[in-house]
XYZ file of N, CA and C in Angstrom:
648
model
N -35.189 -68.163 1.375
C -33.980 -67.148 1.500
C -32.339 -68.362 0.724
N -32.610 -69.820 0.853
C -31.967 -70.815 0.363
C -32.107 -71.093 -0.777
N -33.413 -71.128 -1.333
C -34.081 -71.559 -2.360
C -34.384 -70.061 -3.793
N -33.722 -69.177 -3.166
C -33.970 -67.523 -3.946
C -32.906 -67.657 -4.828
N -31.357 -68.025 -3.548
C -30.128 -67.945 -4.433
C -29.792 -69.250 -4.769
N -30.613 -70.349 -4.155
C -29.670 -71.127 -5.785
C -30.674 -70.994 -7.288
N -32.029 -70.323 -7.165
C -32.007 -69.915 -8.319
C -30.984 -69.664 -8.961
N -30.937 -68.017 -7.935
C -30.321 -66.731 -8.884
C -28.948 -66.473 -9.347
N -28.783 -68.757 -9.308
C -26.746 -68.621 -9.095
C -27.055 -69.125 -10.452
N -26.137 -68.800 -11.327
C -25.989 -69.136 -12.714
C -23.990 -68.778 -12.746
N -23.833 -70.131 -13.086
C -22.528 -70.933 -13.138
C -21.649 -70.259 -14.140
N -22.198 -69.754 -15.479
C -21.787 -69.518 -16.846
C -20.642 -68.111 -16.593
N -19.837 -68.276 -16.391
C -17.601 -67.054 -16.462
C -17.421 -67.542 -14.557
N -18.082 -68.638 -13.963
C -17.576 -68.926 -12.741
C -15.842 -69.784 -12.635
N -15.563 -70.335 -13.061
C -13.836 -70.061 -13.596
C -13.163 -69.176 -13.828
N -13.137 -68.344 -14.445
C -12.750 -67.436 -14.765
C -13.092 -66.346 -13.327
N -13.830 -65.703 -12.932
C -14.354 -65.184 -11.532
C -13.931 -65.362 -10.429
N -13.621 -66.584 -10.172
C -14.791 -67.555 -8.953
C -12.978 -65.985 -7.442
N -12.530 -66.030 -7.840
C -11.648 -65.980 -7.464
C -11.190 -64.786 -7.482
N -11.794 -63.600 -8.252
C -11.598 -61.881 -8.586
C -11.918 -61.713 -6.843
N -11.787 -60.884 -6.409
C -12.337 -59.703 -5.002
C -12.322 -58.587 -4.783
N -12.140 -57.786 -6.448
C -11.821 -56.521 -6.200
C -12.019 -55.811 -7.507
N -12.798 -55.189 -8.230
C -14.153 -54.457 -7.865
C -15.155 -55.875 -7.067
N -16.288 -55.925 -6.752
C -17.022 -56.809 -5.921
C -17.820 -57.067 -6.451
N -18.299 -55.983 -7.951
C -18.686 -56.634 -9.576
C -18.359 -58.097 -10.251
N -16.707 -57.873 -9.712
C -16.501 -58.801 -10.834
C -16.199 -59.922 -9.900
N -16.806 -60.443 -8.781
C -17.518 -61.385 -7.796
C -17.568 -62.456 -8.993
N -17.488 -63.670 -8.903
C -18.729 -64.624 -9.711
C -18.681 -66.006 -8.671
N -18.104 -65.740 -7.535
C -17.963 -66.843 -6.622
C -19.969 -66.885 -6.163
N -20.522 -68.111 -6.201
C -21.793 -68.118 -5.669
C -22.400 -67.752 -4.854
N -22.013 -67.993 -3.649
C -22.918 -66.779 -1.656
C -23.108 -67.906 -1.868
N -23.396 -69.205 -1.798
C -24.237 -70.047 -1.548
C -23.610 -71.131 -0.228
N -22.385 -70.874 0.710
C -21.450 -71.975 1.374
C -22.090 -71.794 2.062
N -23.209 -70.774 3.355
C -23.528 -70.601 4.479
C -24.977 -71.377 4.182
N -25.725 -71.100 2.294
C -26.635 -72.018 3.247
C -26.606 -73.576 3.263
N -24.763 -74.296 2.336
C -24.538 -75.833 2.104
C -24.211 -75.932 3.672
N -23.348 -74.863 4.438
C -23.135 -75.422 5.137
C -24.263 -75.637 6.154
N -25.228 -74.921 5.801
C -26.504 -75.071 7.210
C -26.882 -76.292 7.004
N -26.509 -77.332 5.645
C -27.352 -78.746 5.479
C -28.759 -77.932 4.580
N -29.457 -76.268 4.235
C -29.652 -75.655 4.148
C -30.302 -76.494 2.439
N -28.860 -76.438 1.269
C -28.677 -77.063 0.332
C -28.061 -77.593 0.105
N -28.262 -79.292 0.080
C -27.403 -80.681 -0.249
C -26.572 -80.544 -1.052
N -25.955 -81.243 -1.273
C -24.785 -81.007 -2.063
C -25.321 -82.058 -3.270
N -25.892 -82.834 -3.085
C -26.400 -83.400 -4.646
C -27.883 -82.404 -5.929
N -28.423 -81.790 -4.750
C -28.865 -80.911 -5.064
C -28.822 -79.433 -5.991
N -27.329 -78.750 -5.279
C -26.301 -78.157 -6.107
C -26.424 -78.170 -7.365
N -24.845 -79.524 -6.836
C -24.866 -79.827 -8.219
C -26.007 -80.573 -9.139
N -27.229 -80.337 -9.045
C -27.718 -81.370 -10.989
C -28.345 -80.052 -11.017
N -28.048 -78.791 -10.387
C -28.929 -77.163 -10.732
C -27.772 -76.925 -11.398
N -26.438 -76.643 -12.105
C -25.779 -75.827 -12.428
C -25.617 -77.244 -13.946
N -25.942 -78.843 -13.019
C -26.044 -79.472 -15.567
C -26.929 -78.862 -15.896
N -26.143 -78.842 -17.140
C -25.915 -78.687 -18.850
C -25.690 -76.835 -18.960
N -24.610 -76.551 -18.073
C -23.389 -75.026 -18.081
C -22.480 -75.464 -18.698
N -22.741 -73.878 -19.118
C -20.538 -74.637 -19.334
C -19.950 -75.472 -19.375
N -18.894 -75.824 -19.906
C -18.762 -77.365 -19.722
C -17.166 -76.680 -18.019
N -16.887 -75.835 -18.782
C -15.389 -75.842 -18.257
C -16.054 -74.637 -16.758
N -17.423 -74.608 -16.188
C -17.665 -74.076 -15.216
C -18.022 -74.262 -14.572
N -18.662 -75.954 -15.392
C -19.856 -77.049 -14.394
C -18.117 -77.470 -13.500
N -17.238 -78.020 -14.285
C -15.967 -78.464 -14.008
C -15.270 -77.897 -11.993
N -15.365 -76.634 -12.894
C -14.558 -75.980 -11.756
C -15.481 -75.645 -10.606
N -16.566 -75.676 -10.515
C -17.453 -75.313 -9.669
C -18.422 -76.377 -8.979
N -18.307 -77.460 -9.765
C -18.521 -79.073 -8.731
C -17.472 -79.755 -8.512
N -15.861 -79.077 -8.940
C -14.821 -79.482 -8.029
C -14.479 -78.525 -7.156
N -15.869 -77.870 -6.285
C -15.980 -76.651 -4.472
C -16.704 -77.904 -3.522
N -17.861 -78.643 -5.114
C -18.239 -78.633 -4.751
C -18.029 -80.672 -3.478
N -17.203 -81.328 -4.408
C -16.639 -81.991 -3.714
C -15.192 -81.863 -2.885
N -14.780 -80.645 -3.133
C -14.450 -80.434 -1.407
C -15.207 -80.833 -0.957
N -15.750 -79.855 -0.807
C -16.724 -79.755 0.115
C -17.557 -80.827 1.125
N -18.161 -81.835 0.007
C -17.898 -83.613 0.612
C -16.682 -84.199 1.030
N -15.532 -84.244 -0.225
C -14.473 -84.848 0.954
C -13.974 -83.478 2.676
N -14.077 -82.965 2.318
C -14.127 -81.567 4.189
C -15.055 -83.219 4.730
N -16.106 -83.441 4.753
C -17.016 -83.768 5.438
C -16.542 -85.293 5.522
N -15.519 -85.594 5.129
C -15.438 -86.881 5.025
C -14.426 -87.430 6.250
N -13.720 -85.957 5.295
C -12.141 -85.514 6.492
C -12.440 -86.224 8.537
N -12.713 -84.603 8.327
C -14.149 -84.186 9.389
C -14.259 -85.792 10.103
N -14.996 -86.634 8.923
C -15.770 -87.238 10.306
C -14.937 -88.913 10.084
N -13.906 -88.420 10.314
C -12.156 -89.725 10.398
C -12.193 -89.471 11.541
N -11.985 -87.610 11.247
C -10.379 -87.322 12.598
C -10.994 -86.166 13.184
N -12.520 -85.331 13.099
C -12.896 -85.646 14.240
C -11.795 -84.586 15.052
N -11.896 -84.290 16.209
C -10.832 -83.566 17.232
C -9.460 -84.135 16.781
N -8.053 -84.628 16.428
C -7.287 -85.175 15.401
C -7.430 -84.395 14.063
N -8.193 -83.120 14.465
C -8.417 -82.550 13.229
C -7.188 -81.121 13.302
N -7.983 -81.400 14.792
C -6.590 -79.863 15.257
C -5.302 -79.612 15.019
N -5.331 -81.425 15.085
C -3.543 -81.784 14.703
C -3.186 -81.637 13.565
N -1.591 -81.133 12.927
C -1.748 -81.175 12.520
C -1.635 -82.549 10.931
N -2.232 -82.987 9.890
C -1.589 -84.147 9.533
C -0.567 -84.849 9.362
N -0.274 -84.089 8.075
C 1.359 -84.264 7.858
C 2.258 -83.927 8.565
N 2.026 -83.153 9.377
C 3.147 -82.220 9.596
C 2.800 -81.431 11.188
N 4.109 -80.493 11.746
C 3.416 -79.116 12.029
C 4.065 -77.444 11.995
N 3.152 -76.537 11.841
C 4.458 -75.697 11.108
C 5.135 -75.005 13.297
N 6.361 -74.703 12.683
C 6.594 -74.140 14.346
C 6.450 -73.297 14.682
N 5.566 -72.927 15.681
C 4.919 -71.269 15.521
C 6.583 -69.370 17.068
N 6.297 -68.786 15.571
C 7.260 -68.643 16.119
C 6.456 -67.330 16.803
N 5.603 -67.060 17.557
C 4.554 -66.212 17.584
C 2.779 -65.810 18.159
N 3.154 -65.953 19.495
C 1.822 -65.910 19.804
C 1.752 -64.645 19.637
N -0.582 -63.973 19.195
C -0.460 -63.054 18.613
C -1.811 -63.145 20.409
N -1.873 -61.745 20.731
C -2.719 -61.498 21.301
C -4.155 -60.772 20.933
N -4.894 -62.499 20.796
C -6.542 -62.098 19.781
C -7.562 -61.180 20.959
N -7.176 -60.167 21.163
C -8.683 -58.697 21.040
C -9.000 -58.620 19.613
N -10.691 -59.769 19.557
C -10.262 -59.413 18.046
C -9.745 -60.661 17.310
N -9.175 -59.346 15.992
C -8.244 -59.916 14.729
C -7.279 -59.692 14.095
N -6.342 -59.118 15.753
C -5.380 -58.668 15.602
C -4.175 -58.346 15.088
N -4.174 -60.333 14.855
C -2.991 -60.802 13.859
C -2.893 -60.721 12.948
N -3.437 -59.645 12.247
C -2.791 -59.409 10.988
C -2.438 -57.331 10.428
N -2.156 -57.242 10.051
C -0.720 -55.946 9.767
C -1.904 -55.288 8.881
N -2.915 -53.801 9.705
C -4.081 -53.745 9.114
C -3.922 -52.520 8.874
N -2.584 -52.242 8.763
C -2.015 -50.912 7.597
C -2.011 -51.381 5.962
N -2.214 -52.697 6.309
C -2.857 -53.302 4.284
C -3.790 -53.148 4.420
N -3.889 -52.094 2.730
C -4.411 -51.933 2.624
C -5.971 -53.584 2.184
N -4.888 -54.520 1.345
C -4.695 -56.030 1.125
C -6.320 -56.379 2.966
N -4.791 -56.577 3.778
C -5.733 -57.634 5.351
C -6.779 -56.816 5.962
N -6.657 -54.907 5.687
C -7.598 -54.478 6.550
C -8.878 -54.242 5.647
N -8.835 -54.231 4.608
C -10.499 -54.551 3.929
C -10.760 -56.243 3.787
N -10.219 -56.908 3.688
C -10.530 -57.886 4.238
C -10.693 -59.100 5.500
N -10.576 -57.981 6.687
C -10.844 -58.334 7.892
C -11.902 -57.479 8.819
N -11.848 -56.401 7.437
C -13.669 -55.459 8.010
C -14.665 -56.912 7.677
N -14.401 -56.887 6.296
C -14.983 -57.454 5.727
C -15.604 -59.244 6.113
N -14.781 -60.137 6.972
C -14.945 -61.507 7.140
C -15.971 -59.963 8.615
N -15.497 -59.559 9.442
C -16.004 -59.037 10.792
C -17.889 -58.624 10.226
N -18.294 -58.425 9.569
C -19.192 -56.975 8.756
C -19.932 -57.582 8.261
N -19.156 -59.358 7.515
C -20.674 -59.551 6.801
C -20.578 -61.780 7.021
N -19.913 -61.982 7.747
C -18.777 -63.685 7.763
C -19.183 -63.532 6.194
N -18.247 -63.399 5.210
C -18.692 -64.146 4.574
C -17.163 -63.854 4.332
N -16.078 -64.980 3.297
C -15.294 -64.123 2.370
C -15.392 -64.921 0.804
N -14.665 -64.175 0.287
C -14.504 -65.761 -1.088
C -13.073 -66.385 -0.001
N -12.468 -67.563 -1.370
C -12.292 -68.050 -1.033
C -10.310 -67.268 -1.611
N -10.541 -66.760 -2.203
C -8.815 -65.958 -2.342
C -8.768 -65.333 -1.314
N -9.174 -64.543 -0.970
C -9.622 -64.375 -0.189
C -9.268 -64.317 1.420
N -9.452 -65.950 1.595
C -9.355 -66.858 2.502
C -7.407 -66.980 2.993
N -7.290 -66.944 1.887
C -6.032 -68.104 0.834
C -5.337 -66.473 2.171
N -5.211 -65.592 1.666
C -4.749 -64.466 1.494
C -4.028 -64.309 3.360
N -5.204 -63.996 4.079
C -4.933 -64.017 5.665
C -5.029 -65.944 6.236
N -5.259 -66.436 5.626
C -4.199 -67.946 6.775
C -3.192 -67.775 5.654
N -2.678 -67.272 5.107
C -0.634 -67.448 4.580
C 0.217 -66.536 5.451
N -0.708 -65.552 4.850
C -0.274 -64.613 6.275
C -0.447 -64.644 7.434
N -1.591 -65.436 7.836
C -0.535 -65.881 9.594
C 0.282 -66.773 9.672
N 0.214 -67.790 8.677
C 1.154 -69.297 9.321
C 2.358 -69.372 8.947
N 2.002 -68.744 7.515
C 3.042 -69.538 7.052
C 4.799 -67.484 6.635
N 3.449 -67.051 6.731
C 4.761 -64.945 6.998
C 4.838 -65.504 8.381
N 4.443 -65.609 9.303
C 4.711 -64.758 10.424
C 3.707 -65.391 11.313
N 3.970 -66.970 11.200
C 4.552 -67.535 11.976
C 3.698 -68.361 13.618
N 2.269 -67.139 13.109
C 1.044 -67.906 14.302
C 0.717 -69.050 14.206
N -0.327 -69.997 15.359
C -0.784 -71.267 15.116
C -1.824 -71.081 15.253
N -2.158 -72.482 14.113
C -3.110 -71.736 12.870
C -3.853 -72.639 13.634
N -4.800 -73.064 14.275
C -4.920 -73.178 15.045
C -6.200 -71.960 15.609
N -5.205 -70.890 15.930
C -5.799 -69.431 16.655
C -6.909 -68.964 15.785
N -5.233 -69.175 14.317
C -6.873 -68.626 13.753
C -7.775 -69.117 12.328
N -8.043 -70.593 12.708
C -9.013 -71.125 11.681
C -10.013 -70.453 12.986
N -10.072 -70.893 13.914
C -11.254 -70.673 14.916
C -11.054 -69.156 15.511
N -10.977 -68.238 14.645
C -10.608 -66.937 14.048
C -11.809 -66.914 12.779
N -11.720 -67.937 12.305
C -12.119 -67.933 10.719
C -14.342 -68.578 11.267
N -13.540 -69.172 12.774
C -14.788 -70.451 12.724
C -15.654 -68.952 13.513
N -15.883 -68.419 13.808
C -16.250 -67.855 14.819
C -17.031 -66.293 13.797
N -16.601 -66.299 13.235
C -17.620 -65.244 12.277
C -17.812 -65.235 10.840
N -17.591 -66.010 10.172
C -17.750 -67.309 8.949
C -18.961 -67.599 8.930
N -20.334 -67.120 8.643
C -21.714 -67.802 8.771
C -21.902 -69.600 7.947
N -20.482 -69.380 6.528
C -20.272 -69.971 6.080
C -19.295 -71.899 7.443
N -18.389 -71.051 8.745
C -17.491 -71.734 8.692
C -18.366 -73.108 8.964
N -16.623 -73.870 8.982
C -17.236 -75.258 9.795
C -15.994 -76.267 9.817
N -16.670 -76.314 11.216
C -14.687 -77.900 11.394
C -13.912 -78.524 10.537
N -15.036 -78.440 9.319
C -14.825 -79.544 8.709
C -14.152 -78.659 7.245
N -14.672 -77.985 6.893
C -14.162 -77.180 5.600
C -12.963 -75.524 5.551
N -13.510 -75.581 6.696
C -12.687 -74.131 7.606
C -11.051 -74.890 8.303
N -10.803 -75.922 8.960
C -10.633 -76.930 8.957
C -9.456 -77.191 7.924
N -9.421 -78.211 6.748
C -9.281 -78.410 5.677
C -7.738 -77.361 5.053
N -9.447 -76.723 5.445
C -8.727 -75.129 4.392
C -6.987 -74.007 5.209
N -6.918 -74.165 6.053
C -6.030 -73.717 6.858
C -5.435 -75.023 6.899
N -5.122 -75.836 7.627
C -4.659 -76.905 6.622
C -4.043 -77.456 5.603
N -4.147 -76.990 4.686
C -4.516 -76.767 2.985
C -2.902 -76.497 2.604
N -3.169 -74.546 3.343
C -2.804 -73.706 3.028
C -1.213 -72.844 3.787
N -1.973 -73.922 5.387
C -0.930 -73.943 5.577
C 0.024 -75.430 5.849
N 0.356 -75.795 4.480
C 0.743 -76.797 4.291
C 0.734 -77.659 4.979
N -0.142 -78.287 6.580
C 0.609 -79.354 7.172
C -0.600 -80.353 7.269
N -1.064 -79.511 6.594
C -2.954 -81.003 5.863
C -2.079 -81.836 3.921
N -0.272 -81.242 3.846
C -1.351 -81.338 2.339
C 0.459 -80.912 2.295
N 0.901 -81.005 0.693
C 2.933 -81.804 0.744
C 2.944 -80.725 -0.091
N 2.145 -79.231 0.093
C 1.995 -77.619 -0.125
C 1.734 -76.820 0.485
N 2.886 -75.416 0.471
C 1.888 -75.096 1.018
C 1.453 -73.191 0.173
N 0.618 -72.139 0.575
C -0.165 -71.349 -0.257
C 0.723 -69.858 -0.030
N 1.732 -70.017 -0.616
C 2.951 -68.518 -0.244
C 1.748 -67.065 -0.585
N 1.183 -65.903 0.397
C 0.585 -64.967 0.435
C 1.901 -63.574 -0.408
N 1.693 -62.913 -1.676
C 3.151 -61.718 -2.405
C 1.794 -61.050 -2.749
N 2.202 -60.391 -2.930
C 1.751 -58.722 -3.929
C 0.751 -59.106 -5.018
N 1.827 -59.319 -5.601
C 0.436 -59.260 -6.718
C -0.179 -60.313 -7.182
N -0.579 -61.235 -5.992
C -2.143 -61.990 -6.112
C -3.246 -60.180 -6.075
N -2.436 -59.939 -4.725
C -3.549 -58.783 -5.011
C -3.722 -58.001 -5.752
N -3.231 -57.199 -6.597
C -2.718 -56.554 -8.198
C -4.089 -57.465 -8.676
N -3.703 -58.761 -8.961
C -4.203 -58.868 -9.737
C -5.754 -59.292 -9.418
N -6.242 -59.192 -8.421
C -7.778 -59.509 -7.698
C -8.147 -58.555 -7.570
N -7.174 -57.484 -6.780
C -7.478 -56.622 -6.355
C -7.555 -55.086 -6.281
N -6.721 -54.908 -7.506
C -5.629 -53.827 -7.524
C -6.398 -53.333 -6.354
N -7.386 -52.208 -7.123
C -7.164 -50.648 -6.400
C -6.962 -50.677 -4.846
N -6.888 -52.398 -4.033
C -6.548 -51.764 -2.990
C -5.195 -51.414 -2.443
N -4.034 -52.278 -3.239
C -2.737 -51.964 -3.905
C -2.129 -50.500 -4.668
N -2.795 -49.715 -5.035
C -3.213 -48.178 -5.939
C -3.344 -47.312 -4.094
N -4.635 -47.319 -3.824
C -4.356 -46.807 -1.948
C -3.749 -47.392 -0.699
N -3.327 -48.586 -0.658
C -2.391 -48.859 0.538
C -1.705 -47.768 0.935
N -1.007 -47.057 1.931
C -0.480 -46.805 2.281
C 1.119 -47.558 2.637
N 1.557 -48.177 2.460
C 2.248 -48.891 2.323
C 2.611 -50.138 1.063
N 2.332 -49.142 0.065
C 1.596 -49.621 -0.895
C 3.694 -49.560 -1.494
N 4.843 -48.348 -1.184
C 6.156 -48.461 -1.470
C 7.063 -49.050 -1.173
N 6.430 -49.983 0.532
C 6.839 -50.283 1.427
C 6.049 -52.760 2.035
N 6.245 -52.622 0.719
C 4.932 -52.986 0.838
C 5.780 -54.688 1.246
N 4.656 -55.236 3.060
C 5.408 -56.163 3.399
C 5.256 -57.301 2.788
N 4.437 -57.555 1.574
C 4.089 -58.477 0.885
C 4.850 -58.596 -0.093
N 5.248 -57.817 -0.211
C 6.247 -57.295 -1.789
C 6.232 -58.805 -2.699
N 7.517 -59.280 -1.788
C 8.531 -61.177 -2.792
C 7.530 -62.041 -1.716
N 7.462 -63.050 -2.570
C 7.920 -64.317 -1.994
C 7.890 -64.605 -0.979
N 7.007 -65.654 0.146
C 7.445 -65.345 1.229
C 8.511 -67.386 1.670
N 9.395 -67.116 2.344
C 10.086 -68.315 2.556
C 9.346 -69.250 2.840
N 10.290 -70.539 2.802
C 9.218 -72.009 2.729
C 8.823 -71.493 4.352
N 7.910 -71.546 4.842
C 7.379 -71.638 6.619
C 9.037 -72.396 6.819
N 8.501 -72.995 8.438
C 9.311 -73.925 9.578
C 8.419 -75.009 9.670
N 9.172 -76.332 9.518
C 8.021 -77.257 10.147
C 8.591 -78.354 11.019
N 7.455 -78.647 10.848
C 8.296 -79.954 12.645
C 7.863 -81.364 12.397
N 8.154 -81.573 11.927
C 7.805 -83.337 11.362
C 6.648 -84.168 12.666
């Protein structure tokens, strides 16, 4: 299955379409991450597979492979210490009751659709991973470790390295900036969700979120 997935991987158009969410036919994500995560596709093999493709697409695709490589070194160096913010920590304002994925407001079509896909398929495109982790931490003040644990539980490509590094980057505790989730991203990447959402005229993420409170 891993070899077949790699053979079917065509990097053409990847740079422009990798973050598309819906309709699913617009998605440019390769879907190789579970095979990479479990060692069935070594990073050098995937790197070589796209050689000779469009330079912009090859460059962006290989950037993601480098992120995976960096995450492994990052986790190998920090190990259990990666459970704490590398640069700082978020000030937690809400302790969610985690009976499943109830840390997200499922009245919002964007989060309901994404949470359902996470539970059902065990895989998400990078864009929706950032939506969910930013909503969890930056907007709602939940402890990022609890959200990271939920992702790790459900994702077929979940790893303590890439998954935890991604949450730290999105929340702004492992980097100098954070990712802000707002409606314009959904309108851009999955407009059908906003059109059908019960909260489309009272969107909780209509505006850019305030900066989170950090603890040095």
